[in-house]
Amino acid sequence: GKKGSIVSNDNDAELADETHAKGVLNSEVWFQTFFGPCYSEIKMAFNGFSGVGGPSASGIETYALMSEVGQIPINQNVFVTGTILDKNGNVGPIGGVYGKAKGAYKFYLLHNKEEGRPCIVMVPPTNVEELIRRMEFDDELKEAVDSGKLEIRYHRNIWDGFETLSGLEREV
């Protein structure tokens, strides 16, 4: 790597495809646009996962970096998907939104560490309509939303999402 770069160990180990590499690059560009040049290489990895594919993880990777660099804890009951589209941190559409939301809720049920807190699934705004339409045929997810155990939220850009994850409002 080079100074100022963000390196994904998943890419280095060839566990990710080229579209994931693009997502990591978008993360790097956004990070440097808002925080300036970084004087060291940043490495990241999603331990325990293999076959990382697509740019959908670039949003959560960026949030994880923000959390680590700023030493700001993030809520563990929030599940995120979304690709970073540009240097302004705008979040774009992803594929398989229903399956990702369903999987997040199932994981939440198995590993609910935040007792009493709802499962929050954060998706790009362009995917909300599709997700709601698909959830109409899923009694489990409909009941979870109705009972307050599941919330669907969207993030237009990185700052929206980080506010939800951290509970902090961005100061302009």
Tab-separated table of C-alpha atoms in Angstrom:
chain	number	residue	atom	x	y	z
A	1	GLY	CA	0.000	0.000	0.000
A	2	LYS	CA	0.880	3.641	-0.042
A	3	LYS	CA	0.612	6.368	2.535
A	4	GLY	CA	-2.877	7.793	2.706
A	5	SER	CA	-4.567	4.717	1.311
A	6	ILE	CA	-7.238	2.452	2.708
A	7	VAL	CA	-6.491	-1.205	2.106
A	8	SER	CA	-8.987	-4.039	2.412
A	9	ASN	CA	-7.401	-7.282	3.517
A	10	ASP	CA	-10.337	-9.013	1.800
A	11	ASN	CA	-9.168	-7.547	-1.510
A	12	ASP	CA	-5.523	-8.419	-0.824
A	13	ALA	CA	-6.456	-12.020	-0.011
A	14	GLU	CA	-8.630	-12.192	-3.142
A	15	LEU	CA	-11.759	-12.839	-1.058
A	16	ALA	CA	-13.550	-9.914	-2.692
A	17	ASP	CA	-14.435	-9.068	-6.253
A	18	GLU	CA	-13.440	-6.007	-8.271
A	19	THR	CA	-16.678	-4.158	-7.481
A	20	HIS	CA	-15.818	-4.401	-3.771
A	21	ALA	CA	-12.411	-2.920	-4.578
A	22	LYS	CA	-14.218	0.009	-6.226
A	23	GLY	CA	-16.289	0.484	-3.067
A	24	VAL	CA	-13.113	0.595	-0.961
A	25	LEU	CA	-11.664	3.185	-3.331
A	26	ASN	CA	-14.851	5.290	-3.035
A	27	SER	CA	-14.499	5.044	0.750
A	28	GLU	CA	-10.905	6.237	0.537
A	29	VAL	CA	-11.783	9.206	-1.689
A	30	TRP	CA	-14.681	10.263	0.567
A	31	PHE	CA	-12.570	9.893	3.716
A	32	GLN	CA	-9.775	12.033	2.281
A	33	THR	CA	-12.219	14.633	0.909
A	34	PHE	CA	-13.645	15.300	4.361
A	35	PHE	CA	-10.724	14.610	6.665
A	36	GLY	CA	-7.773	15.537	4.506
A	37	PRO	CA	-4.807	13.396	3.597
A	38	CYS	CA	-3.937	10.541	5.878
A	39	TYR	CA	-0.257	10.033	6.595
A	40	SER	CA	-0.405	6.323	7.143
A	41	GLU	CA	-1.978	3.347	5.471
A	42	ILE	CA	-5.267	2.134	6.966
A	43	LYS	CA	-5.984	-1.594	6.786
A	44	MET	CA	-9.379	-3.150	7.416
A	45	ALA	CA	-10.861	-6.608	7.380
A	46	PHE	CA	-14.205	-8.227	8.117
A	47	ASN	CA	-13.065	-11.151	10.222
A	48	GLY	CA	-15.134	-14.279	9.955
A	49	PHE	CA	-16.602	-13.436	6.569
A	50	SER	CA	-15.473	-14.670	3.212
A	51	GLY	CA	-16.576	-14.032	-0.302
A	52	VAL	CA	-17.120	-10.297	0.185
A	53	GLY	CA	-18.644	-9.092	-3.046
A	54	GLY	CA	-19.862	-5.879	-4.516
A	55	PRO	CA	-19.600	-2.314	-3.339
A	56	SER	CA	-22.532	-2.655	-0.884
A	57	ALA	CA	-20.150	-2.899	2.049
A	58	SER	CA	-18.390	0.400	1.335
A	59	GLY	CA	-20.851	2.314	3.521
A	60	ILE	CA	-20.362	0.192	6.629
A	61	GLU	CA	-16.613	0.048	6.034
A	62	THR	CA	-16.525	3.841	6.031
A	63	TYR	CA	-18.644	3.988	9.200
A	64	ALA	CA	-16.300	1.533	10.906
A	65	LEU	CA	-13.306	3.695	9.964
A	66	MET	CA	-15.032	6.839	11.239
A	67	SER	CA	-15.844	5.088	14.495
A	68	GLU	CA	-12.293	3.857	14.968
A	69	VAL	CA	-10.512	7.053	13.970
A	70	GLY	CA	-12.867	9.234	16.023
A	71	GLN	CA	-13.112	6.735	18.899
A	72	ILE	CA	-16.910	7.006	18.658
A	73	PRO	CA	-18.833	3.840	19.506
A	74	ILE	CA	-21.565	2.756	17.127
A	75	ASN	CA	-24.843	1.060	17.979
A	76	GLN	CA	-24.638	-2.687	17.529
A	77	ASN	CA	-28.343	-3.050	16.780
A	78	VAL	CA	-28.031	-1.185	13.453
A	79	PHE	CA	-27.435	-3.100	10.212
A	80	VAL	CA	-26.255	-1.150	7.173
A	81	THR	CA	-26.014	-1.681	3.464
A	82	GLY	CA	-25.296	0.843	0.750
A	83	THR	CA	-22.580	1.796	-1.646
A	84	ILE	CA	-20.760	5.102	-1.615
A	85	LEU	CA	-21.318	6.687	-5.004
A	86	ASP	CA	-18.976	9.663	-4.940
A	87	LYS	CA	-16.546	11.865	-3.028
A	88	ASN	CA	-19.507	13.633	-1.364
A	89	GLY	CA	-20.512	10.416	0.382
A	90	ASN	CA	-23.857	9.984	-1.338
A	91	VAL	CA	-25.238	6.484	-0.807
A	92	GLY	CA	-26.491	4.538	-3.790
A	93	PRO	CA	-28.690	1.532	-4.486
A	94	ILE	CA	-27.787	-2.058	-3.759
A	95	GLY	CA	-29.049	-5.403	-4.953
A	96	GLY	CA	-30.884	-7.937	-2.831
A	97	VAL	CA	-32.249	-5.454	-0.308
A	98	TYR	CA	-35.001	-7.759	0.969
A	99	GLY	CA	-32.631	-10.671	1.583
A	100	LYS	CA	-30.180	-8.392	3.373
A	101	ALA	CA	-32.906	-6.947	5.602
A	102	LYS	CA	-34.328	-10.384	6.370
A	103	GLY	CA	-30.845	-11.719	7.161
A	104	ALA	CA	-30.113	-8.741	9.433
A	105	TYR	CA	-33.309	-9.320	11.388
A	106	LYS	CA	-32.591	-13.049	11.745
A	107	PHE	CA	-29.078	-12.259	12.985
A	108	TYR	CA	-30.511	-9.717	15.429
A	109	LEU	CA	-32.893	-12.331	16.835
A	110	LEU	CA	-30.046	-14.806	17.357
A	111	HIS	CA	-27.558	-12.328	18.822
A	112	ASN	CA	-29.638	-9.595	20.443
A	113	LYS	CA	-27.011	-7.921	22.606
A	114	GLU	CA	-28.918	-4.660	22.934
A	115	GLU	CA	-31.851	-5.951	24.997
A	116	GLY	CA	-34.962	-3.865	24.497
A	117	ARG	CA	-33.585	-1.947	21.529
A	118	PRO	CA	-35.105	-2.482	18.083
A	119	CYS	CA	-33.267	-3.904	15.122
A	120	ILE	CA	-32.589	-1.002	12.757
A	121	VAL	CA	-31.931	-1.804	9.113
A	122	MET	CA	-30.495	1.148	7.211
A	123	VAL	CA	-30.706	1.044	3.416
A	124	PRO	CA	-30.247	3.523	0.568
A	125	PRO	CA	-33.388	5.634	-0.054
A	126	THR	CA	-33.647	4.245	-3.582
A	127	ASN	CA	-34.221	0.767	-2.102
A	128	VAL	CA	-36.867	1.640	0.528
A	129	GLU	CA	-39.889	1.253	-1.765
A	130	GLU	CA	-38.725	-2.149	-3.024
A	131	LEU	CA	-38.034	-3.338	0.533
A	132	ILE	CA	-41.456	-2.256	1.818
A	133	ARG	CA	-43.171	-3.871	-1.167
A	134	ARG	CA	-41.345	-7.184	-0.545
A	135	MET	CA	-42.014	-7.040	3.210
A	136	GLU	CA	-45.782	-6.927	2.558
A	137	PHE	CA	-45.577	-10.670	1.876
A	138	ASP	CA	-43.468	-11.493	4.941
A	139	ASP	CA	-45.601	-11.872	8.063
A	140	GLU	CA	-42.571	-12.117	10.356
A	141	LEU	CA	-41.085	-8.806	9.201
A	142	LYS	CA	-44.485	-7.063	9.096
A	143	GLU	CA	-45.153	-8.146	12.690
A	144	ALA	CA	-41.665	-7.043	13.772
A	145	VAL	CA	-42.240	-3.565	12.312
A	146	ASP	CA	-45.737	-3.325	13.831
A	147	SER	CA	-44.444	-4.341	17.277
A	148	GLY	CA	-41.492	-1.919	17.163
A	149	LYS	CA	-38.856	-4.669	17.063
A	150	LEU	CA	-37.740	-3.680	13.557
A	151	GLU	CA	-37.212	-0.227	12.066
A	152	ILE	CA	-36.369	0.477	8.446
A	153	ARG	CA	-34.402	3.682	7.926
A	154	TYR	CA	-32.494	5.126	5.040
A	155	HIS	CA	-29.248	7.023	4.681
A	156	ARG	CA	-28.847	9.466	1.799
A	157	ASN	CA	-25.207	10.077	2.616
A	158	ILE	CA	-22.492	9.023	5.022
A	159	TRP	CA	-23.361	11.732	7.535
A	160	ASP	CA	-27.019	10.608	7.777
A	161	GLY	CA	-25.942	7.076	8.480
A	162	PHE	CA	-23.277	7.987	11.005
A	163	GLU	CA	-25.801	10.016	13.004
A	164	THR	CA	-28.031	6.936	13.233
A	165	LEU	CA	-25.135	4.630	14.092
A	166	SER	CA	-23.514	6.884	16.680
A	167	GLY	CA	-26.515	8.725	18.084
A	168	LEU	CA	-24.594	11.976	17.594
A	169	GLU	CA	-25.734	14.887	15.449
A	170	ARG	CA	-23.262	16.315	12.981
A	171	GLU	CA	-22.103	19.803	13.788
A	172	VAL	CA	-21.849	21.899	10.657
